[in-house]
Amino acid sequence: MRSLIATLIVAFAVASSGVTAAEFTDEELVELGQAYAQVINDLDADALNALISAPHLAQNIADLAGDSVAEKQELVRVFEAAIPDMSKRMVIELERQGAIAVFMRVHEFAGMRGPLVRYSVGDGYNYALLLPVRPAATGSGALVGDMYFATGGELLSETMGIAAKLMVSPSETFLGKLFGVNEIDRDLSSRLQEVGQLRQQNKLREAFEVLDKMQGSARNHRVIIINALQIASQLDENLYREELRRLAKYHKDDPRAAFTLLDHYFFENDLDSAMSIIDLMERTYGSDAVIFLFRANVELARNRIDNALRFAERSVQLEPDHENAQWTLLTVLVQAQRFGESVKVLQVLESEFGYVFAREDFEAEPLYAEFVRSDEFAQWIDAL
């Protein structure tokens, strides 16, 4: 999911309006969430554009990034014209990654209410809360006005506004608000502008090196680390893990960093911290198959097979059509040596997900060694 969120940040953002989510009915928000997930899965850039309020997008970014009336007007013009191309690039990247979007429910947290959509790419996940606005032309229905992404811990329009400003000319006033200080070193301003320009030119290695040479508290600020993480995720796994360690060291108690740190705690085998993050995810986004899938994996790593099985079964119960949930359940059942039930899961994978299995698929995997020697496996594989 790391590359997915980086793509979304670079390619696409929508902005908020004065309309509150309380003015929308659940039916309107369900319709918006279902439509958004559908256009993502259909890879339909034109339909995606139709769900976005371009004027709100441009104005919101301009309000954040612009220092003067003239600069804000120019940013509005530039971003409003760029939205169709950004949407096309987003769709191209989603197609490359095989991303899938699922509308979950109408959800509310931290004073925000809207459709909750879950993205998945392979084994990676992200949650987005869509914040609605009214179409200016009709005054009825709902369009996407902003998005809160779990991995970023902030509104996507904020992220885009910051990125836009850093790519142009970050003023000391803007940087002061961003870093929460009254005075900004001019060297920091020039370095951030250089990073923005290098990223715009796709010179990611050079951009990372500029960030990495920053000194003291600036290098360890959350904004700098998040920028470094976005770049490192596209360069090198070791760089990415090192930035995660830095984020954990300096910002482990910042709720905006929590979702991103889940990767770190799994890498470091800090399973108690990983489970704490999963607890926070469930409190924030509610229960779904992915939450229980994560719990099952933590308990499996702890060798608490009974707990892992309980969570894996709950994951499948919540979303039987979730493929990764089925595979996680199979893994736990095999380790529990419940081979008859393991065969039943394999039969589901065959009938519902189109898998065609052969004996050699299992013989080369140490996980399945005992299973392969079982009577249950022999009866199943011989009947194929």
Short mmCIF file of C-alpha atoms in Angstrom, two decimals, residues 36-367:
data_model
loop_
_atom_site.label_atom_id
_atom_site.label_comp_id
_atom_site.label_asym_id
_atom_site.label_seq_id
_atom_site.Cartn_x
_atom_site.Cartn_y
_atom_site.Cartn_z
CA TYR A 36 -16.52 5.95 -5.93
CA ALA A 37 -15.48 2.33 -5.34
CA GLN A 38 -17.06 1.32 -8.65
CA VAL A 39 -15.22 3.90 -10.76
CA ILE A 40 -11.93 2.96 -9.08
CA ASN A 41 -12.49 -0.72 -9.86
CA ASP A 42 -13.67 0.09 -13.39
CA LEU A 43 -10.55 2.24 -13.90
CA ASP A 44 -12.80 4.92 -15.41
CA ALA A 45 -11.02 8.28 -15.25
CA ASP A 46 -13.94 10.18 -16.79
CA ALA A 47 -16.38 8.80 -14.24
CA LEU A 48 -13.89 9.61 -11.49
CA ASN A 49 -13.76 13.22 -12.66
CA ALA A 50 -17.55 13.36 -12.53
CA LEU A 51 -17.45 12.53 -8.80
CA ILE A 52 -15.07 15.38 -7.97
CA SER A 53 -15.84 19.03 -7.32
CA ALA A 54 -12.96 20.65 -9.20
CA PRO A 55 -13.56 24.20 -7.91
CA HIS A 56 -13.42 23.02 -4.30
CA LEU A 57 -10.23 21.07 -4.95
CA ALA A 58 -8.42 24.01 -6.47
CA GLN A 59 -9.65 26.57 -3.96
CA ASN A 60 -8.80 24.48 -0.93
CA ILE A 61 -5.24 23.84 -2.07
CA ALA A 62 -4.85 27.50 -2.97
CA ASP A 63 -6.07 28.61 0.45
CA LEU A 64 -3.45 26.42 2.13
CA ALA A 65 -0.51 27.01 -0.21
CA GLY A 66 -1.01 30.54 -1.49
CA ASP A 67 0.48 33.53 0.36
CA SER A 68 -1.12 36.30 -1.68
CA VAL A 69 -4.39 36.83 -3.54
CA ALA A 70 -2.56 36.66 -6.85
CA GLU A 71 -0.80 33.42 -5.94
CA LYS A 72 -4.05 31.84 -4.78
CA GLN A 73 -5.78 32.81 -8.00
CA GLU A 74 -2.95 31.27 -10.02
CA LEU A 75 -3.06 28.05 -7.98
CA VAL A 76 -6.81 27.78 -8.51
CA ARG A 77 -6.33 28.14 -12.25
CA VAL A 78 -3.49 25.59 -12.40
CA PHE A 79 -5.13 22.91 -10.27
CA GLU A 80 -8.58 23.22 -11.79
CA ALA A 81 -7.07 22.67 -15.24
CA ALA A 82 -4.91 19.78 -14.03
CA ILE A 83 -7.60 17.60 -12.42
CA PRO A 84 -8.49 15.49 -15.51
CA ASP A 85 -4.84 14.63 -16.12
CA MET A 86 -4.25 13.83 -12.46
CA SER A 87 -7.22 11.48 -12.45
CA LYS A 88 -5.93 9.70 -15.55
CA ARG A 89 -2.51 9.19 -13.98
CA MET A 90 -4.13 7.91 -10.83
CA VAL A 91 -6.16 5.35 -12.77
CA ILE A 92 -3.08 4.22 -14.72
CA GLU A 93 -1.17 3.60 -11.49
CA LEU A 94 -4.10 1.83 -9.84
CA GLU A 95 -4.35 -0.46 -12.85
CA ARG A 96 -0.61 -1.19 -12.73
CA GLN A 97 -0.87 -2.18 -9.09
CA GLY A 98 -4.09 -4.16 -9.41
CA ALA A 99 -5.74 -2.06 -6.71
CA ILE A 100 -9.25 -2.88 -5.51
CA ALA A 101 -11.58 -0.49 -3.70
CA VAL A 102 -14.45 -1.63 -1.47
CA PHE A 103 -17.15 0.60 -0.02
CA MET A 104 -17.47 -0.41 3.64
CA ARG A 105 -20.10 1.76 5.32
CA VAL A 106 -21.10 5.31 6.26
CA HIS A 107 -18.67 6.09 9.05
CA GLU A 108 -17.84 8.89 11.47
CA PHE A 109 -14.77 9.72 13.52
CA ALA A 110 -12.87 12.82 14.70
CA GLY A 111 -15.81 15.03 13.72
CA MET A 112 -15.79 13.75 10.12
CA ARG A 113 -18.59 11.75 8.50
CA GLY A 114 -18.78 10.14 5.10
CA PRO A 115 -18.39 6.93 3.11
CA LEU A 116 -15.51 4.71 4.27
CA VAL A 117 -13.64 3.01 1.42
CA ARG A 118 -10.92 0.38 1.83
CA TYR A 119 -8.16 0.02 -0.74
CA SER A 120 -6.17 -3.18 -1.18
CA VAL A 121 -3.08 -3.90 -3.25
CA GLY A 122 -1.75 -7.42 -2.75
CA ASP A 123 -1.29 -7.82 0.99
CA GLY A 124 -1.38 -4.06 1.67
CA TYR A 125 -4.38 -2.01 2.79
CA ASN A 126 -5.46 1.56 3.35
CA TYR A 127 -8.66 3.27 4.48
CA ALA A 128 -10.08 6.48 3.05
CA LEU A 129 -12.96 8.47 4.52
CA LEU A 130 -14.62 10.47 1.74
CA LEU A 131 -15.92 13.86 2.83
CA PRO A 132 -18.91 15.04 0.79
CA VAL A 133 -19.79 18.36 -0.83
CA ARG A 134 -22.84 19.53 -2.76
CA PRO A 135 -22.45 20.03 -6.52
CA ALA A 136 -22.43 23.77 -7.13
CA ALA A 137 -24.47 23.46 -10.33
CA THR A 138 -27.42 21.49 -8.93
CA GLY A 139 -27.24 21.86 -5.15
CA SER A 140 -28.36 18.23 -4.78
CA GLY A 141 -26.60 14.90 -4.51
CA ALA A 142 -23.04 14.52 -3.25
CA LEU A 143 -19.54 14.76 -4.66
CA VAL A 144 -16.25 13.90 -3.00
CA GLY A 145 -14.92 16.99 -1.28
CA ASP A 146 -11.88 15.65 0.56
CA MET A 147 -10.36 12.37 1.71
CA TYR A 148 -8.77 11.35 4.97
CA PHE A 149 -6.25 8.55 4.38
CA ALA A 150 -5.25 6.29 7.25
CA THR A 151 -1.62 5.99 6.17
CA GLY A 152 -1.12 9.73 6.02
CA GLY A 153 -3.13 10.59 9.10
CA GLU A 154 -4.37 13.81 7.52
CA LEU A 155 -6.65 15.13 4.81
CA LEU A 156 -5.32 14.47 1.34
CA SER A 157 -6.01 18.08 0.40
CA GLU A 158 -3.64 19.16 3.18
CA THR A 159 -0.97 16.83 1.84
CA MET A 160 -1.46 18.15 -1.68
CA GLY A 161 -1.34 21.77 -0.52
CA ILE A 162 1.92 21.16 1.32
CA ALA A 163 3.39 19.30 -1.64
CA ALA A 164 2.34 22.05 -4.05
CA LYS A 165 3.89 24.75 -1.91
CA LEU A 166 7.14 22.87 -1.41
CA MET A 167 7.45 22.37 -5.16
CA VAL A 168 7.11 26.11 -5.85
CA SER A 169 8.48 28.57 -3.30
CA PRO A 170 7.88 27.77 0.37
CA SER A 171 7.75 31.08 2.20
CA GLU A 172 9.03 31.45 5.75
CA THR A 173 5.46 32.20 6.88
CA PHE A 174 4.15 28.96 5.36
CA LEU A 175 7.03 26.88 6.74
CA GLY A 176 6.59 28.45 10.16
CA LYS A 177 2.98 27.27 10.27
CA LEU A 178 3.94 23.85 8.89
CA PHE A 179 6.69 23.25 11.46
CA GLY A 180 4.97 25.08 14.31
CA VAL A 181 7.74 27.62 14.89
CA ASN A 182 8.07 31.40 14.64
CA GLU A 183 11.35 31.53 12.72
CA ILE A 184 12.58 29.39 9.85
CA ASP A 185 16.18 29.04 8.73
CA ARG A 186 16.55 30.18 5.12
CA ASP A 187 18.65 27.10 4.38
CA LEU A 188 15.68 24.91 5.33
CA SER A 189 13.44 26.84 2.97
CA SER A 190 15.85 26.44 0.05
CA ARG A 191 16.38 22.74 0.78
CA LEU A 192 12.66 22.02 0.82
CA GLN A 193 12.18 23.89 -2.42
CA GLU A 194 15.01 21.83 -3.94
CA VAL A 195 13.37 18.60 -2.74
CA GLY A 196 10.05 19.64 -4.27
CA GLN A 197 11.66 20.42 -7.62
CA LEU A 198 13.64 17.17 -7.66
CA ARG A 199 10.51 15.14 -6.92
CA GLN A 200 8.70 16.96 -9.69
CA GLN A 201 11.53 15.90 -12.02
CA ASN A 202 11.31 12.31 -10.68
CA LYS A 203 14.88 12.54 -9.35
CA LEU A 204 13.95 10.62 -6.23
CA ARG A 205 17.41 9.52 -5.14
CA GLU A 206 18.69 13.09 -5.23
CA ALA A 207 15.59 14.34 -3.39
CA PHE A 208 16.10 11.79 -0.63
CA GLU A 209 19.76 12.75 -0.25
CA VAL A 210 18.81 16.42 0.23
CA LEU A 211 16.33 15.48 2.95
CA ASP A 212 18.78 13.13 4.61
CA LYS A 213 21.42 15.85 4.91
CA MET A 214 19.17 18.06 7.01
CA GLN A 215 20.41 18.62 10.53
CA GLY A 216 18.94 18.40 14.02
CA SER A 217 15.26 18.75 14.76
CA ALA A 218 14.37 19.58 11.16
CA ARG A 219 15.49 16.14 9.94
CA ASN A 220 13.39 14.44 12.60
CA HIS A 221 10.22 16.49 12.12
CA ARG A 222 7.20 14.39 11.14
CA VAL A 223 6.69 16.30 7.88
CA ILE A 224 10.28 15.61 6.80
CA ILE A 225 10.15 11.93 7.79
CA ILE A 226 6.84 11.40 5.97
CA ASN A 227 8.32 12.99 2.84
CA ALA A 228 11.38 10.76 3.19
CA LEU A 229 9.15 7.69 3.64
CA GLN A 230 7.20 8.49 0.48
CA ILE A 231 10.43 8.73 -1.50
CA ALA A 232 12.16 5.76 0.17
CA SER A 233 9.17 3.49 -0.53
CA GLN A 234 9.89 3.94 -4.25
CA LEU A 235 13.67 3.51 -3.93
CA ASP A 236 14.82 0.89 -1.47
CA GLU A 237 13.30 -1.36 1.18
CA ASN A 238 16.19 -0.78 3.58
CA LEU A 239 15.83 3.00 3.28
CA TYR A 240 12.11 2.66 3.90
CA ARG A 241 12.65 0.58 7.05
CA GLU A 242 15.24 3.04 8.34
CA GLU A 243 12.79 5.91 7.96
CA LEU A 244 10.14 3.86 9.77
CA ARG A 245 12.61 3.42 12.67
CA ARG A 246 13.12 7.18 12.72
CA LEU A 247 9.36 7.79 12.73
CA ALA A 248 8.92 5.32 15.60
CA LYS A 249 11.75 6.89 17.57
CA TYR A 250 10.48 10.47 17.38
CA HIS A 251 6.71 10.16 16.75
CA LYS A 252 5.48 6.83 18.10
CA ASP A 253 2.85 8.61 20.23
CA ASP A 254 1.53 10.77 17.37
CA PRO A 255 -1.82 9.28 16.24
CA ARG A 256 -1.19 10.56 12.71
CA ALA A 257 1.79 8.19 12.46
CA ALA A 258 0.06 5.14 13.93
CA PHE A 259 -1.11 3.38 10.76
CA THR A 260 2.23 3.86 9.01
CA LEU A 261 4.07 2.40 12.02
CA LEU A 262 2.22 -0.91 11.75
CA ASP A 263 4.73 -1.96 9.08
CA HIS A 264 7.58 -1.05 11.40
CA TYR A 265 6.31 -3.08 14.34
CA PHE A 266 5.88 -6.15 12.16
CA PHE A 267 9.39 -5.71 10.74
CA GLU A 268 10.82 -5.38 14.24
CA ASN A 269 8.71 -8.23 15.66
CA ASP A 270 7.28 -5.81 18.24
CA LEU A 271 3.98 -7.64 18.35
CA ASP A 272 2.55 -5.89 21.41
CA SER A 273 2.92 -2.52 19.70
CA ALA A 274 1.50 -3.96 16.47
CA MET A 275 -1.59 -5.17 18.32
CA SER A 276 -1.98 -1.75 19.96
CA ILE A 277 -2.01 -0.15 16.51
CA ILE A 278 -4.63 -2.67 15.34
CA ASP A 279 -6.75 -1.79 18.39
CA LEU A 280 -6.50 1.88 17.39
CA MET A 281 -7.43 1.04 13.80
CA GLU A 282 -10.52 -0.81 14.97
CA ARG A 283 -11.58 2.07 17.23
CA THR A 284 -11.09 4.51 14.36
CA TYR A 285 -12.39 2.61 11.33
CA GLY A 286 -14.55 -0.15 12.83
CA SER A 287 -14.35 -3.92 12.43
CA ASP A 288 -13.86 -5.64 9.11
CA ALA A 289 -12.09 -8.67 7.68
CA VAL A 290 -8.76 -6.86 7.48
CA ILE A 291 -8.72 -5.91 11.17
CA PHE A 292 -9.22 -9.54 12.19
CA LEU A 293 -6.78 -10.73 9.53
CA PHE A 294 -4.12 -8.48 11.10
CA ARG A 295 -4.99 -9.81 14.55
CA ALA A 296 -4.71 -13.39 13.33
CA ASN A 297 -1.25 -12.72 11.90
CA VAL A 298 -0.03 -11.19 15.17
CA GLU A 299 -1.30 -14.13 17.19
CA LEU A 300 0.18 -16.57 14.70
CA ALA A 301 3.56 -14.87 15.11
CA ARG A 302 3.13 -15.26 18.89
CA ASN A 303 2.37 -18.96 18.31
CA ARG A 304 -1.02 -18.52 19.96
CA ILE A 305 -2.78 -20.80 17.51
CA ASP A 306 -6.17 -20.85 19.25
CA ASN A 307 -6.39 -17.06 19.26
CA ALA A 308 -5.14 -16.87 15.68
CA LEU A 309 -7.82 -19.35 14.59
CA ARG A 310 -10.56 -17.40 16.35
CA PHE A 311 -9.53 -14.17 14.59
CA ALA A 312 -9.07 -15.85 11.19
CA GLU A 313 -12.52 -17.44 11.40
CA ARG A 314 -14.03 -14.07 12.33
CA SER A 315 -12.31 -12.46 9.34
CA VAL A 316 -13.88 -14.98 6.95
CA GLN A 317 -17.23 -14.70 8.70
CA LEU A 318 -17.28 -10.93 8.17
CA GLU A 319 -16.20 -11.08 4.51
CA PRO A 320 -16.31 -14.57 2.98
CA ASP A 321 -15.36 -13.10 -0.40
CA HIS A 322 -12.08 -11.69 0.96
CA GLU A 323 -9.36 -13.86 -0.59
CA ASN A 324 -6.58 -13.00 1.86
CA ALA A 325 -8.88 -13.88 4.76
CA GLN A 326 -9.36 -17.37 3.27
CA TRP A 327 -5.61 -17.87 2.86
CA THR A 328 -4.95 -16.70 6.41
CA LEU A 329 -7.54 -19.15 7.72
CA LEU A 330 -5.88 -21.93 5.72
CA THR A 331 -2.47 -21.09 7.17
CA VAL A 332 -3.78 -21.17 10.73
CA LEU A 333 -5.74 -24.40 10.21
CA VAL A 334 -2.70 -26.14 8.75
CA GLN A 335 -0.54 -25.08 11.68
CA ALA A 336 -3.27 -26.29 14.04
CA GLN A 337 -3.17 -29.61 12.13
CA ARG A 338 -6.90 -29.39 11.46
CA PHE A 339 -6.47 -30.89 8.04
CA GLY A 340 -10.10 -31.74 7.26
CA GLU A 341 -11.06 -28.07 7.68
CA SER A 342 -7.97 -27.08 5.70
CA VAL A 343 -9.30 -29.09 2.76
CA LYS A 344 -12.64 -27.29 3.02
CA VAL A 345 -10.90 -23.91 2.72
CA LEU A 346 -8.98 -25.15 -0.33
CA GLN A 347 -12.26 -26.21 -1.88
CA VAL A 348 -13.62 -22.69 -1.30
CA LEU A 349 -10.53 -21.24 -2.98
CA GLU A 350 -11.17 -23.55 -5.93
CA SER A 351 -14.90 -22.92 -6.30
CA GLU A 352 -15.13 -19.24 -5.35
CA PHE A 353 -11.76 -17.82 -6.42
CA GLY A 354 -10.88 -19.96 -9.45
CA TYR A 355 -7.74 -21.67 -8.14
CA VAL A 356 -6.52 -24.87 -9.78
CA PHE A 357 -4.22 -26.80 -7.45
CA ALA A 358 -1.67 -29.56 -8.01
CA ARG A 359 0.34 -31.68 -5.59
CA GLU A 360 3.58 -29.82 -6.33
CA ASP A 361 2.01 -26.55 -5.18
CA PHE A 362 2.20 -27.85 -1.61
CA GLU A 363 5.14 -30.26 -1.59
CA ALA A 364 7.76 -27.52 -1.95
CA GLU A 365 6.36 -25.45 0.97
CA PRO A 366 7.61 -26.32 4.49
CA LEU A 367 4.38 -24.91 5.94
#
